[in-house]
Amino acid sequence: MKALIKDTPARGGTFTDRLTPKIGKDDLLVKVRAAAICGTDIHIYQWNEYASSRIRLPLLFGHEYSAEVVDVGKNVTNFRIGDRVAAETHVPCGHCYQCTTGLQHVCKDMKILGVHMDGAFSEFAVLPAVCAWKLDPAISYEIGATMEPFGIGVHAISKTKPAGKKVIVFGCGPIGIYAQMVAKFSGAEYVIGVDVSKERLDLAKRMGTDIVLDAKTVNVVDEVDKITKGFGIDIVVELTGNKAVVNDATKTLRRGGDVVLVGLYSGSVEWDLVNNVIYKEANVYGVTGRIMWDSWWTAQGILLSGKIDTSPVITPYFELKEFDKALQLAESASTGKIVFKIG
Ligand SMILES: [Zn+2]
Ligand SMILES: [Zn+2]
């Protein structure tokens, strides 16, 4: 099969022929239909510290995807050949405290598809059946491949009660835009999106965000103060992973508001906790991945409601062999979700 793998500890990737993988008793063999590029894939492509400290080569990368089941392992009873699926990328062990108390998504021994085990930038992939989500017939493979990042936006907003509230999301990458859409869908009074990319701010606006702020040209804290007439924001969602943003983000918060931290910072962060959290009695939530399967059910329900259309967030499509172009574009942090159409 054709596959995009990482086989050398340097920048880049290799588009090559590989044997179709064999599945274990608890796995599905799937024919990949669409696979989206995630920040993690950019790390792997660049071969930065994040990638080199975690990954053993060679690795088939890519983990946000949808596919058709073409074979099922001996122990698998709930999937059949021909089923359409999307992949949950956090593979739980099934036995630890978290896995046995409904917190599989923060499993103590969690493995991640396309990081600790082979992923899916390929014609076929192995998907542990425990991580397969049956796609509703009304959801396309393309949208199916983005349900994983969409699910993070859903999970982030689900920590809060956005109806009638002022929401700000720092970061207008795909997950940021998804979070903004979910906040709007959930009845927010208004949603503000912040980024430094004009393209991404335009996209956020097109997708229904009420106010977009370019942090390169305006002072976001002052601007939010004006917009809320000094009231402050009820719900702050931080998705940039930029250490310099955390304090400003939480300065916009009203006392007693909610802060949802999703973006990943490299190294520790200097955060004025006394003024931004303790004196404000802020509720701080950390969010990683998606709740299995609560976030997926909610994501599906929102998509099936017909009230929002996430398809314009996918810009643009590529073929797998155009991976250099696709990953370099992803690096520029100026587009929506980039998706490979496969098979
Ligand atoms: Zn991802
Ligand atoms: Zn576990």
mmCIF file of N, CA, C and O in Angstrom, residues 156-230:
data_model
loop_
_atom_site.group_PDB
_atom_site.id
_atom_site.type_symbol
_atom_site.label_atom_id
_atom_site.label_comp_id
_atom_site.label_asym_id
_atom_site.label_seq_id
_atom_site.Cartn_x
_atom_site.Cartn_y
_atom_site.Cartn_z
ATOM 1 N N ALA A 156 -14.199 21.063 25.055
ATOM 2 C CA ALA A 156 -13.804 22.317 25.720
ATOM 3 C C ALA A 156 -15.038 23.107 26.142
ATOM 4 O O ALA A 156 -15.161 23.536 27.292
ATOM 5 N N ILE A 157 -15.961 23.300 25.219
ATOM 6 C CA ILE A 157 -17.152 24.112 25.522
ATOM 7 C C ILE A 157 -18.070 23.390 26.511
ATOM 8 O O ILE A 157 -18.730 24.024 27.336
ATOM 9 N N SER A 158 -18.059 22.045 26.474
ATOM 10 C CA SER A 158 -18.965 21.297 27.358
ATOM 11 C C SER A 158 -18.573 21.417 28.834
ATOM 12 O O SER A 158 -19.340 21.053 29.714
ATOM 13 N N LYS A 159 -17.403 21.951 29.119
ATOM 14 C CA LYS A 159 -17.026 22.198 30.525
ATOM 15 C C LYS A 159 -17.809 23.380 31.103
ATOM 16 O O LYS A 159 -17.797 23.611 32.305
ATOM 17 N N THR A 160 -18.423 24.167 30.223
ATOM 18 C CA THR A 160 -19.048 25.416 30.650
ATOM 19 C C THR A 160 -20.538 25.420 30.294
ATOM 20 O O THR A 160 -21.022 24.488 29.643
ATOM 21 N N LYS A 161 -21.228 26.497 30.695
ATOM 22 C CA LYS A 161 -22.638 26.653 30.306
ATOM 23 C C LYS A 161 -22.737 27.929 29.492
ATOM 24 O O LYS A 161 -22.979 29.009 30.044
ATOM 25 N N PRO A 162 -22.522 27.858 28.173
ATOM 26 C CA PRO A 162 -22.376 29.075 27.374
ATOM 27 C C PRO A 162 -23.664 29.826 27.048
ATOM 28 O O PRO A 162 -23.577 30.964 26.567
ATOM 29 N N ALA A 163 -24.830 29.242 27.325
ATOM 30 C CA ALA A 163 -26.076 29.931 26.933
ATOM 31 C C ALA A 163 -26.149 31.316 27.568
ATOM 32 O O ALA A 163 -26.024 31.470 28.786
ATOM 33 N N GLY A 164 -26.301 32.320 26.728
ATOM 34 C CA GLY A 164 -26.446 33.693 27.217
ATOM 35 C C GLY A 164 -25.172 34.300 27.758
ATOM 36 O O GLY A 164 -25.205 35.344 28.418
ATOM 37 N N LYS A 165 -24.042 33.658 27.494
ATOM 38 C CA LYS A 165 -22.778 34.136 28.067
ATOM 39 C C LYS A 165 -21.849 34.713 26.990
ATOM 40 O O LYS A 165 -21.966 34.406 25.807
ATOM 41 N N LYS A 166 -20.915 35.542 27.480
ATOM 42 C CA LYS A 166 -19.893 36.117 26.595
ATOM 43 C C LYS A 166 -18.708 35.165 26.575
ATOM 44 O O LYS A 166 -18.160 34.836 27.629
ATOM 45 N N VAL A 167 -18.340 34.743 25.372
ATOM 46 C CA VAL A 167 -17.282 33.730 25.239
ATOM 47 C C VAL A 167 -16.158 34.296 24.392
ATOM 48 O O VAL A 167 -16.409 34.950 23.364
ATOM 49 N N ILE A 168 -14.924 34.063 24.811
ATOM 50 C CA ILE A 168 -13.786 34.426 23.965
ATOM 51 C C ILE A 168 -12.929 33.192 23.770
ATOM 52 O O ILE A 168 -12.728 32.400 24.703
ATOM 53 N N VAL A 169 -12.473 32.989 22.554
ATOM 54 C CA VAL A 169 -11.596 31.862 22.251
ATOM 55 C C VAL A 169 -10.293 32.416 21.696
ATOM 56 O O VAL A 169 -10.304 33.122 20.676
ATOM 57 N N PHE A 170 -9.202 32.142 22.386
ATOM 58 C CA PHE A 170 -7.887 32.542 21.894
ATOM 59 C C PHE A 170 -7.368 31.441 20.991
ATOM 60 O O PHE A 170 -7.145 30.319 21.427
ATOM 61 N N GLY A 171 -7.174 31.776 19.705
ATOM 62 C CA GLY A 171 -6.739 30.791 18.716
ATOM 63 C C GLY A 171 -7.864 30.494 17.742
ATOM 64 O O GLY A 171 -8.955 30.078 18.155
ATOM 65 N N CYS A 172 -7.630 30.793 16.459
ATOM 66 C CA CYS A 172 -8.627 30.513 15.421
ATOM 67 C C CYS A 172 -8.111 29.470 14.437
ATOM 68 O O CYS A 172 -8.424 29.505 13.247
ATOM 69 N N GLY A 173 -7.291 28.544 14.927
ATOM 70 C CA GLY A 173 -6.999 27.350 14.148
ATOM 71 C C GLY A 173 -8.272 26.519 14.090
ATOM 72 O O GLY A 173 -9.308 26.930 14.644
ATOM 73 N N PRO A 174 -8.235 25.377 13.413
ATOM 74 C CA PRO A 174 -9.461 24.580 13.282
ATOM 75 C C PRO A 174 -10.156 24.300 14.607
ATOM 76 O O PRO A 174 -11.373 24.524 14.724
ATOM 77 N N ILE A 175 -9.431 23.888 15.638
ATOM 78 C CA ILE A 175 -10.108 23.564 16.904
ATOM 79 C C ILE A 175 -10.699 24.827 17.521
ATOM 80 O O ILE A 175 -11.801 24.816 18.073
ATOM 81 N N GLY A 176 -9.987 25.944 17.399
ATOM 82 C CA GLY A 176 -10.502 27.217 17.914
ATOM 83 C C GLY A 176 -11.794 27.600 17.219
ATOM 84 O O GLY A 176 -12.767 28.018 17.860
ATOM 85 N N ILE A 177 -11.807 27.463 15.905
ATOM 86 C CA ILE A 177 -13.027 27.800 15.158
ATOM 87 C C ILE A 177 -14.155 26.834 15.518
ATOM 88 O O ILE A 177 -15.300 27.252 15.726
ATOM 89 N N TYR A 178 -13.815 25.557 15.663
ATOM 90 C CA TYR A 178 -14.854 24.594 16.074
ATOM 91 C C TYR A 178 -15.421 24.989 17.439
ATOM 92 O O TYR A 178 -16.628 24.972 17.656
ATOM 93 N N ALA A 179 -14.532 25.364 18.367
ATOM 94 C CA ALA A 179 -15.000 25.753 19.715
ATOM 95 C C ALA A 179 -15.917 26.979 19.615
ATOM 96 O O ALA A 179 -16.944 27.060 20.304
ATOM 97 N N GLN A 180 -15.559 27.918 18.744
ATOM 98 C CA GLN A 180 -16.390 29.119 18.571
ATOM 99 C C GLN A 180 -17.763 28.736 18.011
ATOM 100 O O GLN A 180 -18.801 29.253 18.442
ATOM 101 N N MET A 181 -17.746 27.816 17.039
ATOM 102 C CA MET A 181 -19.020 27.388 16.448
ATOM 103 C C MET A 181 -19.894 26.687 17.489
ATOM 104 O O MET A 181 -21.111 26.893 17.533
ATOM 105 N N VAL A 182 -19.270 25.853 18.314
ATOM 106 C CA VAL A 182 -20.036 25.122 19.323
ATOM 107 C C VAL A 182 -20.589 26.089 20.368
ATOM 108 O O VAL A 182 -21.721 25.945 20.826
ATOM 109 N N ALA A 183 -19.798 27.109 20.729
ATOM 110 C CA ALA A 183 -20.274 28.103 21.706
ATOM 111 C C ALA A 183 -21.483 28.867 21.145
ATOM 112 O O ALA A 183 -22.473 29.089 21.842
ATOM 113 N N LYS A 184 -21.404 29.251 19.864
ATOM 114 C CA LYS A 184 -22.531 29.928 19.213
ATOM 115 C C LYS A 184 -23.746 29.007 19.188
ATOM 116 O O LYS A 184 -24.855 29.408 19.539
ATOM 117 N N PHE A 185 -23.505 27.769 18.757
ATOM 118 C CA PHE A 185 -24.568 26.762 18.674
ATOM 119 C C PHE A 185 -25.257 26.602 20.029
ATOM 120 O O PHE A 185 -26.464 26.399 20.105
ATOM 121 N N SER A 186 -24.449 26.709 21.107
ATOM 122 C CA SER A 186 -24.965 26.479 22.456
ATOM 123 C C SER A 186 -25.608 27.720 23.058
ATOM 124 O O SER A 186 -25.944 27.722 24.239
ATOM 125 N N GLY A 187 -25.735 28.782 22.268
ATOM 126 C CA GLY A 187 -26.528 29.923 22.724
ATOM 127 C C GLY A 187 -25.763 31.065 23.352
ATOM 128 O O GLY A 187 -26.358 31.887 24.068
ATOM 129 N N ALA A 188 -24.451 31.142 23.105
ATOM 130 C CA ALA A 188 -23.677 32.251 23.673
ATOM 131 C C ALA A 188 -24.276 33.595 23.248
ATOM 132 O O ALA A 188 -24.801 33.730 22.139
ATOM 133 N N GLU A 189 -24.149 34.603 24.136
ATOM 134 C CA GLU A 189 -24.600 35.959 23.795
ATOM 135 C C GLU A 189 -23.784 36.441 22.588
ATOM 136 O O GLU A 189 -24.343 36.919 21.605
ATOM 137 N N TYR A 190 -22.472 36.334 22.714
ATOM 138 C CA TYR A 190 -21.596 36.553 21.557
ATOM 139 C C TYR A 190 -20.278 35.828 21.769
ATOM 140 O O TYR A 190 -19.927 35.494 22.904
ATOM 141 N N VAL A 191 -19.614 35.584 20.650
ATOM 142 C CA VAL A 191 -18.349 34.858 20.682
ATOM 143 C C VAL A 191 -17.284 35.722 20.018
ATOM 144 O O VAL A 191 -17.501 36.268 18.933
ATOM 145 N N ILE A 192 -16.162 35.856 20.718
ATOM 146 C CA ILE A 192 -15.028 36.607 20.174
ATOM 147 C C ILE A 192 -13.920 35.611 19.847
ATOM 148 O O ILE A 192 -13.599 34.738 20.655
ATOM 149 N N GLY A 193 -13.334 35.745 18.662
ATOM 150 C CA GLY A 193 -12.195 34.905 18.280
ATOM 151 C C GLY A 193 -10.950 35.770 18.164
ATOM 152 O O GLY A 193 -11.007 36.877 17.631
ATOM 153 N N VAL A 194 -9.823 35.274 18.666
ATOM 154 C CA VAL A 194 -8.564 36.029 18.632
ATOM 155 C C VAL A 194 -7.502 35.203 17.918
ATOM 156 O O VAL A 194 -7.372 33.999 18.159
ATOM 157 N N ASP A 195 -6.777 35.846 17.022
ATOM 158 C CA ASP A 195 -5.659 35.158 16.355
ATOM 159 C C ASP A 195 -4.717 36.237 15.791
ATOM 160 O O ASP A 195 -4.984 37.444 15.949
ATOM 161 N N VAL A 196 -3.647 35.796 15.154
ATOM 162 C CA VAL A 196 -2.743 36.752 14.496
ATOM 163 C C VAL A 196 -2.711 36.523 12.986
ATOM 164 O O VAL A 196 -1.981 37.201 12.277
ATOM 165 N N SER A 197 -3.500 35.545 12.513
ATOM 166 C CA SER A 197 -3.550 35.277 11.070
ATOM 167 C C SER A 197 -4.829 35.871 10.491
ATOM 168 O O SER A 197 -5.938 35.535 10.924
ATOM 169 N N LYS A 198 -4.650 36.745 9.505
ATOM 170 C CA LYS A 198 -5.802 37.382 8.889
ATOM 171 C C LYS A 198 -6.714 36.335 8.244
ATOM 172 O O LYS A 198 -7.935 36.406 8.355
ATOM 173 N N GLU A 199 -6.079 35.344 7.585
ATOM 174 C CA GLU A 199 -6.855 34.288 6.915
ATOM 175 C C GLU A 199 -7.725 33.549 7.930
ATOM 176 O O GLU A 199 -8.890 33.260 7.685
ATOM 177 N N ARG A 200 -7.129 33.213 9.061
ATOM 178 C CA ARG A 200 -7.882 32.451 10.066
ATOM 179 C C ARG A 200 -8.984 33.300 10.700
ATOM 180 O O ARG A 200 -10.070 32.801 10.986
ATOM 181 N N LEU A 201 -8.715 34.586 10.913
ATOM 182 C CA LEU A 201 -9.748 35.470 11.466
ATOM 183 C C LEU A 201 -10.905 35.608 10.480
ATOM 184 O O LEU A 201 -12.074 35.591 10.870
ATOM 185 N N ASP A 202 -10.560 35.716 9.193
ATOM 186 C CA ASP A 202 -11.613 35.798 8.167
ATOM 187 C C ASP A 202 -12.462 34.533 8.164
ATOM 188 O O ASP A 202 -13.687 34.584 8.043
ATOM 189 N N LEU A 203 -11.784 33.398 8.282
ATOM 190 C CA LEU A 203 -12.504 32.119 8.296
ATOM 191 C C LEU A 203 -13.429 32.056 9.518
ATOM 192 O O LEU A 203 -14.595 31.650 9.404
ATOM 193 N N ALA A 204 -12.917 32.473 10.674
ATOM 194 C CA ALA A 204 -13.741 32.456 11.905
ATOM 195 C C ALA A 204 -14.997 33.304 11.696
ATOM 196 O O ALA A 204 -16.107 32.900 12.041
ATOM 197 N N LYS A 205 -14.799 34.451 11.119
ATOM 198 C CA LYS A 205 -15.912 35.368 10.862
ATOM 199 C C LYS A 205 -16.929 34.699 9.920
ATOM 200 O O LYS A 205 -18.142 34.738 10.163
ATOM 201 N N ARG A 206 -16.386 34.087 8.854
ATOM 202 C CA ARG A 206 -17.285 33.397 7.910
ATOM 203 C C ARG A 206 -18.069 32.283 8.587
ATOM 204 O O ARG A 206 -19.192 31.967 8.202
ATOM 205 N N MET A 207 -17.456 31.642 9.581
ATOM 206 C CA MET A 207 -18.118 30.526 10.248
ATOM 207 C C MET A 207 -19.066 30.989 11.356
ATOM 208 O O MET A 207 -19.613 30.168 12.078
ATOM 209 N N GLY A 208 -19.214 32.292 11.527
ATOM 210 C CA GLY A 208 -20.265 32.780 12.421
ATOM 211 C C GLY A 208 -19.781 33.430 13.705
ATOM 212 O O GLY A 208 -20.608 33.855 14.531
ATOM 213 N N THR A 209 -18.469 33.534 13.906
ATOM 214 C CA THR A 209 -17.964 34.219 15.102
ATOM 215 C C THR A 209 -18.363 35.689 15.032
ATOM 216 O O THR A 209 -18.229 36.321 13.983
ATOM 217 N N ASP A 210 -18.863 36.237 16.143
ATOM 218 C CA ASP A 210 -19.432 37.585 16.109
ATOM 219 C C ASP A 210 -18.369 38.663 15.940
ATOM 220 O O ASP A 210 -18.542 39.596 15.169
ATOM 221 N N ILE A 211 -17.288 38.527 16.704
ATOM 222 C CA ILE A 211 -16.249 39.567 16.687
ATOM 223 C C ILE A 211 -14.904 38.864 16.571
ATOM 224 O O ILE A 211 -14.644 37.895 17.288
ATOM 225 N N VAL A 212 -14.057 39.334 15.657
ATOM 226 C CA VAL A 212 -12.706 38.765 15.596
ATOM 227 C C VAL A 212 -11.705 39.873 15.916
ATOM 228 O O VAL A 212 -11.883 41.026 15.517
ATOM 229 N N LEU A 213 -10.677 39.504 16.678
ATOM 230 C CA LEU A 213 -9.649 40.467 17.074
ATOM 231 C C LEU A 213 -8.291 39.974 16.606
ATOM 232 O O LEU A 213 -7.911 38.828 16.886
ATOM 233 N N ASP A 214 -7.583 40.848 15.907
ATOM 234 C CA ASP A 214 -6.244 40.520 15.444
ATOM 235 C C ASP A 214 -5.253 40.994 16.510
ATOM 236 O O ASP A 214 -5.036 42.202 16.664
ATOM 237 N N ALA A 215 -4.668 40.044 17.226
ATOM 238 C CA ALA A 215 -3.781 40.395 18.349
ATOM 239 C C ALA A 215 -2.509 41.094 17.870
ATOM 240 O O ALA A 215 -1.756 41.638 18.676
ATOM 241 N N LYS A 216 -2.294 41.066 16.563
ATOM 242 C CA LYS A 216 -1.127 41.775 16.027
ATOM 243 C C LYS A 216 -1.385 43.276 15.935
ATOM 244 O O LYS A 216 -0.466 44.080 16.000
ATOM 245 N N THR A 217 -2.653 43.641 15.762
ATOM 246 C CA THR A 217 -2.946 45.059 15.519
ATOM 247 C C THR A 217 -3.726 45.736 16.641
ATOM 248 O O THR A 217 -3.779 46.955 16.695
ATOM 249 N N VAL A 218 -4.350 44.957 17.522
ATOM 250 C CA VAL A 218 -5.070 45.615 18.633
ATOM 251 C C VAL A 218 -4.593 45.058 19.973
ATOM 252 O O VAL A 218 -4.064 43.954 20.043
ATOM 253 N N ASN A 219 -4.783 45.830 21.021
ATOM 254 C CA ASN A 219 -4.542 45.350 22.378
ATOM 255 C C ASN A 219 -5.809 44.602 22.815
ATOM 256 O O ASN A 219 -6.851 45.215 23.063
ATOM 257 N N VAL A 220 -5.708 43.293 22.877
ATOM 258 C CA VAL A 220 -6.904 42.463 23.079
ATOM 259 C C VAL A 220 -7.568 42.763 24.426
ATOM 260 O O VAL A 220 -8.793 42.868 24.506
ATOM 261 N N VAL A 221 -6.766 42.932 25.469
ATOM 262 C CA VAL A 221 -7.340 43.177 26.807
ATOM 263 C C VAL A 221 -8.159 44.477 26.800
ATOM 264 O O VAL A 221 -9.307 44.508 27.271
ATOM 265 N N ASP A 222 -7.594 45.544 26.226
ATOM 266 C CA ASP A 222 -8.318 46.829 26.157
ATOM 267 C C ASP A 222 -9.581 46.704 25.303
ATOM 268 O O ASP A 222 -10.643 47.235 25.645
ATOM 269 N N GLU A 223 -9.416 46.022 24.178
ATOM 270 C CA GLU A 223 -10.527 45.877 23.234
ATOM 271 C C GLU A 223 -11.685 45.126 23.887
ATOM 272 O O GLU A 223 -12.849 45.523 23.763
ATOM 273 N N VAL A 224 -11.375 44.053 24.610
ATOM 274 C CA VAL A 224 -12.416 43.258 25.269
ATOM 275 C C VAL A 224 -13.083 44.090 26.366
ATOM 276 O O VAL A 224 -14.293 44.020 26.572
ATOM 277 N N ASP A 225 -12.281 44.894 27.037
ATOM 278 C CA ASP A 225 -12.833 45.768 28.070
ATOM 279 C C ASP A 225 -13.888 46.704 27.466
ATOM 280 O O ASP A 225 -14.954 46.932 28.040
ATOM 281 N N LYS A 226 -13.560 47.219 26.263
ATOM 282 C CA LYS A 226 -14.515 48.100 25.575
ATOM 283 C C LYS A 226 -15.765 47.325 25.160
ATOM 284 O O LYS A 226 -16.893 47.782 25.376
ATOM 285 N N ILE A 227 -15.548 46.172 24.552
ATOM 286 C CA ILE A 227 -16.675 45.384 24.039
ATOM 287 C C ILE A 227 -17.628 45.001 25.170
ATOM 288 O O ILE A 227 -18.848 45.083 25.029
ATOM 289 N N THR A 228 -17.058 44.581 26.302
ATOM 290 C CA THR A 228 -17.922 44.112 27.405
ATOM 291 C C THR A 228 -18.288 45.260 28.354
ATOM 292 O O THR A 228 -18.907 45.022 29.390
ATOM 293 N N LYS A 229 -17.906 46.470 28.006
ATOM 294 C CA LYS A 229 -18.148 47.664 28.839
ATOM 295 C C LYS A 229 -17.667 47.444 30.269
ATOM 296 O O LYS A 229 -18.368 47.757 31.250
ATOM 297 N N GLY A 230 -16.476 46.838 30.371
ATOM 298 C CA GLY A 230 -15.867 46.641 31.686
ATOM 299 C C GLY A 230 -16.384 45.439 32.460
ATOM 300 O O GLY A 230 -15.903 45.137 33.548
#
